Amino acid sequence: MALKQLTPEQVQSMSLEEKDRWWLENVYRGDMPQLTWRSAITGMLLGGFLSLTNLYIGMRTGWSLGVGITSVILAFAVFRVLSRLGIGREMTILENNAMQSIATSAGYVNSPLFSSFAAYSMVTMAIIPMYQAVVWLLCLALLGVLFAFPLKKRFINDEQLPFPEGMAAGVVMDALHESDEKEGLFKAKLLAAGGALSAFIELLRDGKVMRFLFGANSIPGSYDEVLYAGGFAELLKKWGITPTLRGVPLSELTIRWDTSIIFIATGGLMGIRVGVSLLIGGILNYVVLAPLLIQQGIIVPSPGGSYGLRQISLWALWGGVACMTTSSLYSFFSKPKIILDAFRNLWRKGDEKRDVLEHIELPIKVSVIGVPIVSMVLIFLGHAWFGMSYWLGAVAVPLVFVFALIAVNSTGLTAITPTGALGKLTQLTYGLLAPGNITTNVMSAAITAEVASNASNLLMDIKPGYMLGGKPRHQAIGHVLGGLAGLALSLPVWYFVLIRGDIGLYGTEAMPVPAAVTWRAVAEILMKGLSFLHPTAKIAVVVGALLGILIEATKHLSRGRFSLSAVALGLAFLLNFSDIWAMFLGSFGFWLLQQRAAKWMAAAAEKPKPAVPGEAALPLVPGPRPWYVLGAENTETICAGVIAGGALMGIGLAVLGVLVLPDVSEVQRIGEWVGKVLGNR
């Protein structure tokens, strides 16, 4: 069936109660099986396995891979085959959704192992005992759940943020489970076509796999690579043409055009408002400020003499995060009625008006009671295990709330969670509160950044459940089950297979853990307090903070007619320009498509119809429709297919490249380790 969604006009004009009632009457699927034994067990098994891929890739690259869409397709395929063989029945769409919530939380619950935990070990030269890791990571995951659900009411039910990856998972499930119908079959074909194209491009981009499988070179990672290599580069040099800004090569400013189409699809889901906001921020940062600051010697090159995202972001992230912080806080507190109503329900009398979704939402009492309890446990454990003073641990709790707002806003708009930037901001805070205490700096940042990341990722998982009409409290339970499953398998592998008690492996070629290296480096720098920040960076913090408030206030006063997003504008200071450009192209391309389709629809209906914004759903008109109308009607399906295909191929290539096609040094290391093991026997 076609997914039912509110139009942007309805989102702006309807009250929260009206939106909840509309969802209950039009989307909610009642008591359809959701969190069943088989969905729970399947999610835990798939999540446990996929957590290992995330663990190893994170150890090598510092990145966490989303596994939601992967688990959805695997679970659907397994139960479809079993059903055809007469063994059991297929999963319901909501069982598959509950399963993906469990699998996804299992996939990312172990990220501190290759970030904050590894950084702590590098600083103290001591490996955290495994039992401490189990308790600490479960507390972080649980606190993320408790912070997420009060925010769900605001960001999913009321503001209807897209959460692009979550939306993609919802569209994939709808297409898979509704494919018997004509419309569902058409959507399934679009989904498969977009996925196949994206997967094929990702395969062509991987040089190691292309050489191994086909003996051929890969296509360039960016279209502009032809400007920097071969005869064309010599020709440009002869003509005196160099692609630079103020003498800085465009490639070192990350001003490139990526050949991947995954971020283009992400832009199609996020809409034109966010796409334009990202582009404005990207131009301001990479075209205007960064070249000027490099020329003035304020942004300095790396030891290798290059710039790139890492060097530029050392200056840019402070102003960008400040803009995201103030705008997120202003946006959250600009609708006090929602906050007051939530807490008023705690002391509501029997004859007072009830929340229409009270019977399926996770009760806010759970968060009100649970957050203080779990926080106190973390504060006590932080003191007992990591030497954090009680008051410094207590400061982390309100910081979690602030950073969760930022993370959820960013993830909801772009599917990008700025965990690294939030961690650095926490480290800066504790660099001021506890100068010289490097262990407190690392582990306090672990609380705020990891809990905020857990909360935003959980809301990404809840988004497809909201789209498909599931029960939110089931997904809360599933998130906890997933955390248990992920740790049950990945923790023993981390301790007994990967690090094997050898602290010296951290930061080496065998175990690069780049995220942890960054955490440690920032902690060491921040021991100096604010003195390391250039005066222009301090000015950028003030300007970014004021800009975030100004944009959100203007949007609030204009009732949404001012469409710039301060969160997206600030986030652009943390991303590569190539990713920003791709997301803008996707949002702009699908917006143009939908504008043209809207005009055709208006003419076909023989009545005037204003052009709809990029996110708007188009009404169905009987009869054949041109390709651009079909494309506009199926924007979510096409983009979801591209994201799913690229993600699946990307995960497969990453695992293949690291495990099956290692470099010579990796082969030698593995051989030495195997020889050592056999020799000990």
XYZ file of C-alpha atoms in Angstrom:
681
model
C 0.000 0.000 0.000
C 1.061 3.620 -0.428
C 2.547 5.069 2.733
C 0.332 7.796 4.169
C 2.090 10.980 5.234
C 1.085 14.501 6.158
C 1.945 17.270 3.721
C 4.311 20.049 4.851
C 1.323 22.394 5.046
C -0.442 20.012 7.413
C 2.688 19.616 9.524
C 2.842 23.389 9.951
C -0.864 23.989 10.545
C -2.043 20.995 12.605
C -1.563 20.753 16.352
C 0.267 17.823 17.922
C -3.006 16.359 19.152
C -4.483 16.554 15.632
C -1.411 14.873 14.162
C -1.538 12.085 16.736
C -5.225 11.518 16.129
C -4.703 11.491 12.346
C -1.904 8.930 12.724
C -4.014 6.754 15.008
C -6.911 6.737 12.538
C -4.966 6.466 9.264
C -1.623 4.737 9.922
C -1.728 2.701 13.150
C -2.093 -1.043 12.480
C -3.538 -2.033 15.838
C -2.528 -5.403 17.221
C -0.691 -6.719 14.159
C 2.162 -8.949 15.457
C 5.251 -6.865 16.049
C 7.658 -7.774 18.858
C 7.257 -11.545 18.720
C 9.627 -14.312 19.748
C 10.800 -14.862 16.182
C 11.290 -11.161 15.422
C 13.254 -10.775 18.673
C 15.428 -13.864 18.128
C 16.007 -13.052 14.440
C 16.948 -9.471 15.262
C 19.331 -10.552 17.997
C 21.023 -13.153 15.797
C 21.358 -10.867 12.779
C 22.363 -7.939 14.959
C 24.984 -9.952 16.781
C 26.538 -11.062 13.496
C 26.360 -7.608 11.915
C 27.880 -6.067 15.051
C 31.070 -7.959 14.246
C 31.322 -6.335 10.818
C 30.738 -2.945 12.436
C 33.374 -3.677 15.053
C 36.064 -4.619 12.569
C 35.315 -1.857 10.083
C 35.188 0.646 12.953
C 38.551 -0.564 14.197
C 40.070 -0.058 10.747
C 38.330 3.149 9.636
C 36.647 4.705 12.681
C 33.230 4.545 10.975
C 30.070 2.850 12.170
C 27.994 1.218 9.450
C 24.198 1.331 9.489
C 22.795 -2.193 9.327
C 19.034 -1.515 9.435
C 18.283 -1.954 5.727
C 20.660 -4.921 5.522
C 18.812 -6.720 8.315
C 15.392 -5.901 6.806
C 16.255 -7.505 3.477
C 17.998 -10.519 5.037
C 15.110 -11.258 7.408
C 12.520 -10.852 4.656
C 14.442 -13.177 2.330
C 14.953 -15.861 5.004
C 11.304 -16.019 6.061
C 10.059 -15.811 2.469
C 12.176 -18.882 1.618
C 11.031 -20.736 4.745
C 7.419 -19.931 3.889
C 7.831 -21.250 0.342
C 9.327 -24.439 1.790
C 6.310 -24.847 4.041
C 8.285 -24.145 7.214
C 6.457 -21.458 9.131
C 5.043 -18.254 7.666
C 6.393 -14.944 6.461
C 7.055 -12.092 8.855
C 4.506 -9.326 9.085
C 5.753 -5.893 8.112
C 5.749 -4.817 11.761
C 7.654 -7.923 12.852
C 10.303 -7.002 10.309
C 10.322 -3.468 11.662
C 10.779 -4.659 15.256
C 13.514 -6.987 14.071
C 15.420 -4.148 12.352
C 15.245 -2.045 15.519
C 16.895 -4.866 17.458
C 19.508 -5.558 14.780
C 20.373 -1.887 14.315
C 20.897 -1.240 18.019
C 23.096 -4.362 18.183
C 25.114 -2.984 15.288
C 26.108 0.336 16.851
C 26.130 -0.413 20.604
C 29.801 -1.401 20.441
C 31.103 1.841 18.882
C 32.766 3.039 22.159
C 35.092 0.038 21.941
C 36.960 1.585 19.013
C 36.534 5.217 20.131
C 36.320 6.337 23.777
C 37.296 3.016 25.407
C 40.285 2.591 23.151
C 41.304 6.227 23.772
C 41.103 5.635 27.544
C 43.379 2.600 27.209
C 45.861 4.582 25.105
C 45.969 7.335 27.742
C 46.192 5.105 30.838
C 48.012 2.125 29.287
C 45.386 -0.106 30.913
C 42.652 -2.120 29.211
C 39.212 -1.734 30.755
C 38.068 -5.118 32.164
C 35.342 -6.760 30.117
C 32.770 -6.861 32.928
C 33.145 -3.083 33.309
C 32.679 -2.639 29.578
C 29.444 -4.691 29.634
C 27.875 -2.687 32.456
C 29.055 0.697 31.170
C 27.903 0.170 27.571
C 24.520 -1.194 28.641
C 23.996 1.842 30.877
C 24.869 4.156 27.986
C 22.430 2.346 25.692
C 19.662 2.381 28.305
C 20.162 6.080 29.023
C 19.927 6.713 25.274
C 16.519 4.994 25.208
C 15.303 7.015 28.201
C 16.361 10.307 26.586
C 15.028 9.365 23.143
C 11.360 8.736 23.857
C 10.466 12.141 25.310
C 12.118 13.607 22.200
C 10.137 11.304 19.884
C 6.924 13.179 20.592
C 8.527 16.404 19.439
C 10.696 15.445 16.493
C 8.757 12.541 14.942
C 5.113 13.087 15.924
C 5.070 16.895 15.801
C 7.830 18.161 13.501
C 7.769 15.016 11.310
C 11.521 15.195 10.586
C 12.454 12.860 7.707
C 15.248 10.797 9.371
C 16.366 9.791 5.828
C 17.884 6.379 6.631
C 14.882 5.449 8.770
C 12.536 6.622 6.030
C 14.479 4.534 3.523
C 14.085 1.448 5.738
C 10.328 2.090 6.010
C 9.963 2.426 2.252
C 11.989 -0.754 1.684
C 9.764 -2.709 4.091
C 6.601 -1.329 2.499
C 7.797 -2.325 -0.971
C 8.923 -5.805 0.117
C 5.816 -6.739 2.081
C 3.255 -5.122 -0.246
C 4.764 -6.357 -3.520
C 1.781 -8.599 -4.340
C -0.261 -5.567 -5.260
C 0.247 -3.772 -8.559
C 1.491 -0.569 -6.969
C 3.720 -2.485 -4.589
C 5.229 -4.471 -7.444
C 5.990 -1.257 -9.348
C 7.639 0.203 -6.252
C 9.638 -2.991 -5.770
C 10.969 -2.684 -9.334
C 11.959 0.945 -8.745
C 13.592 -0.065 -5.489
C 15.563 -2.843 -7.167
C 16.608 -0.649 -10.096
C 17.872 2.137 -7.839
C 19.665 -0.364 -5.624
C 21.302 -2.145 -8.551
C 22.556 1.115 -10.078
C 23.972 2.360 -6.778
C 25.575 -1.003 -5.969
C 27.147 -1.197 -9.434
C 28.661 2.273 -9.066
C 30.075 1.397 -5.643
C 31.634 -1.753 -7.107
C 33.234 0.219 -9.947
C 34.688 2.684 -7.413
C 36.536 0.043 -5.357
C 40.039 -0.270 -6.805
C 41.144 -3.273 -4.743
C 38.123 -5.409 -5.608
C 38.097 -4.356 -9.274
C 41.728 -5.360 -9.677
C 41.240 -8.661 -7.852
C 38.002 -9.742 -9.555
C 38.301 -8.240 -13.027
C 41.907 -7.152 -13.405
C 40.661 -3.643 -14.199
C 41.092 -0.198 -12.729
C 38.309 1.450 -10.770
C 36.466 4.553 -11.886
C 37.579 7.777 -10.150
C 36.214 8.442 -6.686
C 35.463 11.989 -7.855
C 34.771 13.334 -11.314
C 37.388 16.051 -10.852
C 40.237 13.543 -10.494
C 40.901 13.978 -14.216
C 42.033 17.511 -13.368
C 44.848 16.234 -11.172
C 46.315 13.338 -13.180
C 47.477 12.397 -16.641
C 47.866 14.483 -19.762
C 44.905 16.700 -18.977
C 46.640 17.982 -15.846
C 49.738 18.783 -17.885
C 47.588 20.601 -20.432
C 45.961 22.722 -17.725
C 49.379 23.494 -16.295
C 50.581 24.555 -19.724
C 47.612 26.897 -20.088
C 48.257 28.309 -16.629
C 44.967 26.992 -15.240
C 45.038 25.553 -11.733
C 41.873 24.539 -9.868
C 42.597 26.492 -6.680
C 41.089 29.101 -4.366
C 43.592 31.590 -2.975
C 46.320 29.168 -3.980
C 44.767 26.185 -2.169
C 43.885 23.198 -4.411
C 40.151 22.561 -4.548
C 40.724 18.909 -3.647
C 42.327 19.955 -0.330
C 39.267 22.103 0.365
C 37.158 18.958 -0.263
C 35.468 20.826 -3.162
C 34.885 17.789 -5.348
C 32.061 15.984 -7.102
C 31.816 12.431 -5.801
C 30.940 9.639 -8.244
C 28.821 7.848 -5.620
C 25.083 8.561 -5.756
C 24.225 7.569 -2.160
C 24.324 11.127 -0.822
C 22.326 12.331 -3.814
C 19.557 9.969 -2.728
C 19.924 11.157 0.867
C 19.386 14.701 -0.368
C 16.248 13.607 -2.193
C 14.784 12.381 1.105
C 15.804 15.388 3.200
C 14.167 17.977 0.905
C 15.131 21.294 -0.638
C 15.097 23.346 2.576
C 17.836 21.294 4.190
C 19.744 20.911 0.912
C 19.938 24.664 0.334
C 20.894 25.295 3.967
C 23.738 22.783 3.704
C 24.973 24.379 0.472
C 24.971 27.882 1.958
C 26.961 26.660 4.960
C 29.335 24.691 2.725
C 30.042 27.675 0.464
C 30.578 29.943 3.467
C 33.012 27.495 5.047
C 34.946 26.026 2.118
C 34.736 28.692 -0.572
C 34.948 31.849 1.562
C 36.426 31.241 5.022
C 38.772 28.247 4.728
C 40.878 29.569 1.793
C 41.197 32.954 3.532
C 42.187 31.387 6.867
C 44.700 29.086 5.177
C 46.192 32.070 3.391
C 46.484 33.900 6.714
C 48.131 30.877 8.365
C 45.286 30.379 10.856
C 44.389 26.949 9.452
C 47.658 25.038 9.228
C 48.507 21.934 7.194
C 49.001 18.460 8.602
C 52.545 17.121 9.158
C 52.337 15.768 5.609
C 51.703 19.249 4.234
C 48.043 18.778 3.230
C 44.777 20.254 4.490
C 41.478 18.464 3.924
C 38.516 18.043 6.255
C 40.490 17.178 9.394
C 42.660 20.299 9.365
C 39.860 22.655 8.326
C 37.431 21.262 10.899
C 39.901 21.976 13.729
C 38.863 25.597 13.205
C 35.421 25.256 11.625
C 33.708 22.807 13.966
C 33.499 25.265 16.893
C 31.359 27.814 15.077
C 29.313 25.096 13.400
C 28.568 23.273 16.653
C 27.698 26.579 18.354
C 25.127 27.305 15.628
C 23.654 23.813 15.989
C 23.545 24.096 19.784
C 21.680 27.401 20.100
C 19.292 26.628 17.234
C 18.425 23.210 18.680
C 17.805 24.649 22.134
C 15.713 27.530 20.796
C 13.686 25.213 18.576
C 13.003 22.803 21.433
C 11.900 25.447 23.925
C 9.959 27.497 21.348
C 6.974 25.171 21.844
C 6.653 25.010 25.617
C 3.097 23.622 25.477
C 4.367 20.235 24.253
C 6.863 20.057 27.128
C 4.340 21.188 29.732
C 1.672 18.777 28.461
C 4.109 15.887 28.695
C 4.874 16.576 32.334
C 1.275 17.524 33.147
C 0.296 13.974 32.202
C 2.342 12.719 35.144
C -0.103 14.287 37.608
C -3.263 14.220 35.498
C -6.476 13.426 37.306
C -8.835 10.788 35.993
C -11.330 13.201 34.456
C -8.719 15.298 32.615
C -7.980 15.049 28.915
C -5.742 12.107 27.963
C -3.062 11.689 25.327
C -4.657 9.786 22.432
C -1.498 7.661 22.034
C -1.015 6.982 25.729
C -1.813 3.272 25.343
C 1.045 2.614 22.883
C 3.706 5.218 23.668
C 6.418 4.546 26.220
C 5.095 6.361 29.339
C 7.041 9.504 30.097
C 7.146 8.328 33.734
C 9.661 5.707 32.637
C 12.058 8.442 31.484
C 11.368 10.779 34.395
C 12.182 8.008 36.870
C 14.743 6.127 34.805
C 17.039 8.984 33.732
C 18.028 9.970 37.304
C 18.524 6.330 38.352
C 20.679 5.309 35.369
C 22.559 8.621 35.542
C 23.422 8.052 39.199
C 24.661 4.560 38.337
C 26.911 6.013 35.618
C 28.184 8.746 37.948
C 29.028 6.183 40.636
C 30.725 3.824 38.161
C 32.624 6.713 36.572
C 34.033 7.579 39.970
C 34.764 3.997 41.027
C 36.270 2.773 37.748
C 37.641 5.835 35.936
C 38.386 8.311 38.734
C 35.782 10.902 37.720
C 34.678 13.117 40.603
C 30.980 12.924 41.403
C 30.203 16.529 40.517
C 31.964 16.281 37.157
C 29.991 13.144 36.392
C 26.783 14.940 37.361
C 27.560 17.757 34.896
C 27.448 15.209 32.071
C 23.709 14.555 32.532
C 22.384 18.006 31.487
C 25.011 18.027 28.732
C 23.500 14.780 27.439
C 20.148 16.540 27.069
C 21.686 19.443 25.133
C 23.761 17.217 22.872
C 20.863 14.813 22.316
C 18.854 17.753 20.956
C 21.686 18.579 18.554
C 22.237 14.965 17.506
C 18.523 14.265 16.966
C 18.055 17.452 14.944
C 21.027 16.613 12.744
C 20.099 12.947 12.318
C 16.469 13.814 11.678
C 17.334 16.234 8.891
C 20.324 14.567 7.226
C 20.836 11.037 8.702
C 24.263 12.245 9.896
C 24.947 12.102 13.638
C 27.856 14.431 14.555
C 29.138 12.188 17.353
C 32.757 13.211 16.842
C 32.001 16.928 16.983
C 29.825 16.499 20.074
C 32.583 14.521 21.758
C 35.070 17.320 21.074
C 32.659 19.896 22.483
C 32.316 17.840 25.668
C 36.074 17.469 25.856
C 36.403 21.242 25.591
C 33.883 21.691 28.427
C 35.756 19.312 30.707
C 39.053 20.801 29.633
C 37.805 23.971 31.318
C 36.183 22.271 34.331
C 38.983 19.789 35.033
C 42.181 21.063 33.395
C 44.911 18.479 33.337
C 42.599 15.511 34.041
C 42.827 13.645 30.764
C 40.961 10.495 31.853
C 37.964 12.536 33.014
C 38.113 14.382 29.711
C 37.859 11.182 27.681
C 35.264 9.280 29.720
C 32.958 12.250 30.329
C 32.883 12.850 26.580
C 32.026 9.174 26.214
C 28.893 9.652 28.319
C 27.533 12.683 26.490
C 28.513 11.802 22.933
C 27.612 8.112 23.092
C 24.264 8.624 24.845
C 23.326 11.386 22.392
C 24.318 9.080 19.531
C 22.236 6.228 20.990
C 19.200 8.491 21.360
C 19.389 9.833 17.809
C 19.980 6.396 16.301
C 17.015 5.005 18.224
C 14.776 7.721 16.792
C 16.114 6.799 13.353
C 14.867 3.258 14.084
C 11.513 4.520 15.383
C 10.845 6.552 12.220
C 9.950 3.520 10.038
C 7.763 2.201 12.854
C 5.878 5.507 12.865
C 5.547 5.384 9.062
C 4.236 1.807 9.138
C 1.903 2.133 12.141
C 3.806 0.197 14.819
C 3.833 0.463 18.612
C 6.691 2.684 19.812
C 7.137 0.961 23.175
C 7.914 -2.318 21.385
C 10.845 -0.633 19.677
C 12.125 0.645 23.031
C 12.206 -2.923 24.320
C 13.804 -4.051 21.074
C 16.564 -1.473 21.422
C 17.552 -2.903 24.799
C 17.442 -6.481 23.446
C 19.637 -5.422 20.558
C 22.198 -3.912 22.897
C 22.431 -7.187 24.796
C 22.827 -9.165 21.569
C 25.501 -6.881 20.145
C 27.617 -6.942 23.274
C 27.213 -10.698 23.809
C 29.135 -11.424 20.629
C 31.270 -8.380 19.870
C 32.779 -7.905 23.343
C 34.398 -11.377 23.545
C 35.673 -10.998 19.986
C 37.144 -7.587 20.825
C 38.887 -8.761 23.988
C 39.984 -12.277 23.057
C 40.518 -12.111 19.288
C 41.361 -8.538 18.324
C 43.296 -6.900 21.198
C 44.226 -10.071 23.152
C 45.389 -7.990 26.127
C 48.051 -6.172 24.104
C 47.728 -2.410 24.710
C 50.532 -1.780 22.263
C 48.253 -2.755 19.370
C 46.201 0.446 19.724
C 47.134 3.014 17.118
C 49.311 0.612 15.114
C 48.843 -0.608 11.569
C 47.370 -3.818 12.963
C 44.721 -1.877 14.921
C 44.644 1.762 13.747
C 41.451 2.782 15.688
C 41.499 6.276 14.065
C 38.489 7.488 16.074
C 40.282 6.686 19.353
C 43.480 8.342 18.153
C 41.465 11.513 17.476
C 39.806 11.379 20.936
C 43.188 11.045 22.621
C 44.764 13.811 20.546
C 41.924 16.231 21.300
C 42.112 15.390 25.013
C 45.847 16.105 25.048
C 45.355 19.424 23.251
C 42.471 20.478 25.485
C 44.570 20.075 28.601
C 45.638 23.639 27.770
C 42.056 24.913 28.174
C 40.825 27.515 25.677
C 44.315 28.793 24.905
C 44.641 26.447 21.931
C 41.698 28.120 20.154
C 42.657 30.878 17.763
C 40.902 34.216 18.495
C 39.034 33.919 15.185
C 37.638 30.538 16.307
C 36.339 32.160 19.494
C 34.676 34.846 17.372
C 33.182 32.088 15.199
C 31.651 30.494 18.322
C 29.886 33.752 19.219
C 28.758 34.426 15.647
C 27.563 30.832 15.178
C 25.601 30.917 18.443
C 23.888 34.203 17.558
C 23.204 33.052 14.014
C 21.527 29.865 15.261
C 19.181 31.862 17.506
C 18.445 34.450 14.792
C 17.537 31.845 12.162
C 15.314 29.817 14.463
C 13.612 32.932 15.861
C 12.899 34.169 12.349
C 11.503 30.802 11.336
C 9.329 30.677 14.450
C 7.974 34.207 13.972
C 7.267 33.579 10.273
C 5.505 30.288 11.151
C 7.833 28.232 9.000
C 7.758 30.449 5.910
C 11.438 31.290 6.444
C 12.847 27.962 5.372
C 16.553 28.093 6.214
C 17.684 25.378 8.664
C 20.247 26.537 11.230
C 21.114 22.949 12.175
C 21.919 22.091 8.552
C 23.854 25.329 8.145
C 26.000 24.507 11.185
C 26.390 20.860 10.169
C 27.914 21.985 6.869
C 30.973 23.130 8.845
C 31.580 19.510 9.924
C 31.137 17.709 6.573
C 33.105 17.355 3.360
C 31.986 19.801 0.697
C 31.687 16.857 -1.712
C 28.998 15.292 0.510
C 27.248 18.646 0.910
C 27.232 19.163 -2.851
C 25.818 15.694 -3.500
C 23.016 16.153 -0.951
C 22.124 19.548 -2.418
C 22.017 18.107 -5.932
C 19.672 15.362 -4.779
C 17.333 17.735 -2.969
C 17.334 20.225 -5.859
C 16.866 17.591 -8.556
C 13.873 15.956 -6.904
C 12.447 19.380 -6.027
C 12.524 20.346 -9.713
C 10.921 17.023 -10.570
C 8.123 17.597 -8.089
C 7.564 21.185 -9.217
C 7.059 20.008 -12.792
C 4.843 17.154 -11.648
C 2.743 19.537 -9.545
C 2.049 21.698 -12.608
C 1.010 18.640 -14.611
C -1.237 17.454 -11.799
C -2.879 20.867 -11.542
C -3.501 20.968 -15.275
C -4.802 17.396 -15.291
C -7.230 18.168 -12.496
C -8.349 21.263 -14.451
C -8.054 23.540 -11.491
C -5.319 25.889 -10.227
C -2.875 24.237 -7.866
C 0.139 25.938 -6.247
C 3.531 24.292 -6.570
C 4.277 22.092 -3.597
C 7.556 22.001 -1.689
C 10.017 19.216 -2.284
C 8.707 17.016 0.510
C 5.054 17.202 -0.518
C 3.103 14.073 -1.453
C 1.274 14.409 -4.800
C -2.395 13.418 -5.196
C -3.176 10.576 -7.561
C -4.862 11.424 -10.882
C -6.460 8.584 -12.897
C -4.897 7.650 -16.206
C -1.318 7.381 -17.525
C 1.197 9.779 -16.048
C 4.496 11.051 -17.504
C 7.812 9.804 -16.171
C 8.452 12.894 -14.086
C 5.113 12.514 -12.311
C 5.862 8.864 -11.567
C 9.295 9.899 -10.340
C 7.854 12.597 -8.086
C 5.251 10.223 -6.650
C 7.952 7.645 -5.905
C 10.748 9.879 -4.637
C 11.047 7.972 -1.368
C 11.111 4.594 -3.116
C 13.793 5.583 -5.629
C 16.003 7.199 -3.004
C 15.531 4.311 -0.584
C 16.619 1.863 -3.275
C 19.762 3.853 -4.047
C 20.670 4.114 -0.359
C 19.956 0.427 0.291
C 21.893 -0.832 -2.731
C 24.882 1.410 -2.068
C 24.904 0.568 1.641
C 24.730 -3.182 1.052
C 27.472 -3.095 -1.544
C 29.555 -0.746 0.595
C 29.357 -3.059 3.602
C 30.171 -6.062 1.445
C 33.142 -4.369 -0.196
C 34.433 -3.096 3.137
C 34.341 -6.569 4.664
C 35.805 -8.114 1.508
C 38.568 -5.524 1.352
C 39.543 -5.890 4.997
C 39.083 -9.625 5.532
C 39.432 -11.292 2.138
C 41.670 -8.869 0.257
C 44.043 -7.475 2.897
C 47.197 -5.596 2.057
C 50.534 -7.420 2.086
C 51.336 -6.022 5.529
C 48.017 -7.332 6.841
C 48.703 -10.790 5.388
C 52.147 -10.778 6.988
C 50.703 -9.730 10.365
C 48.074 -12.470 10.268
C 50.709 -15.014 9.281
C 52.942 -13.993 12.158
C 50.048 -14.224 14.608
C 49.013 -17.680 13.346
C 52.612 -18.828 13.569
C 52.863 -17.512 17.113
C 49.683 -19.341 18.121
C 50.847 -22.603 16.555
C 54.273 -22.200 18.109
C 52.756 -21.772 21.565
C 50.976 -25.048 21.098
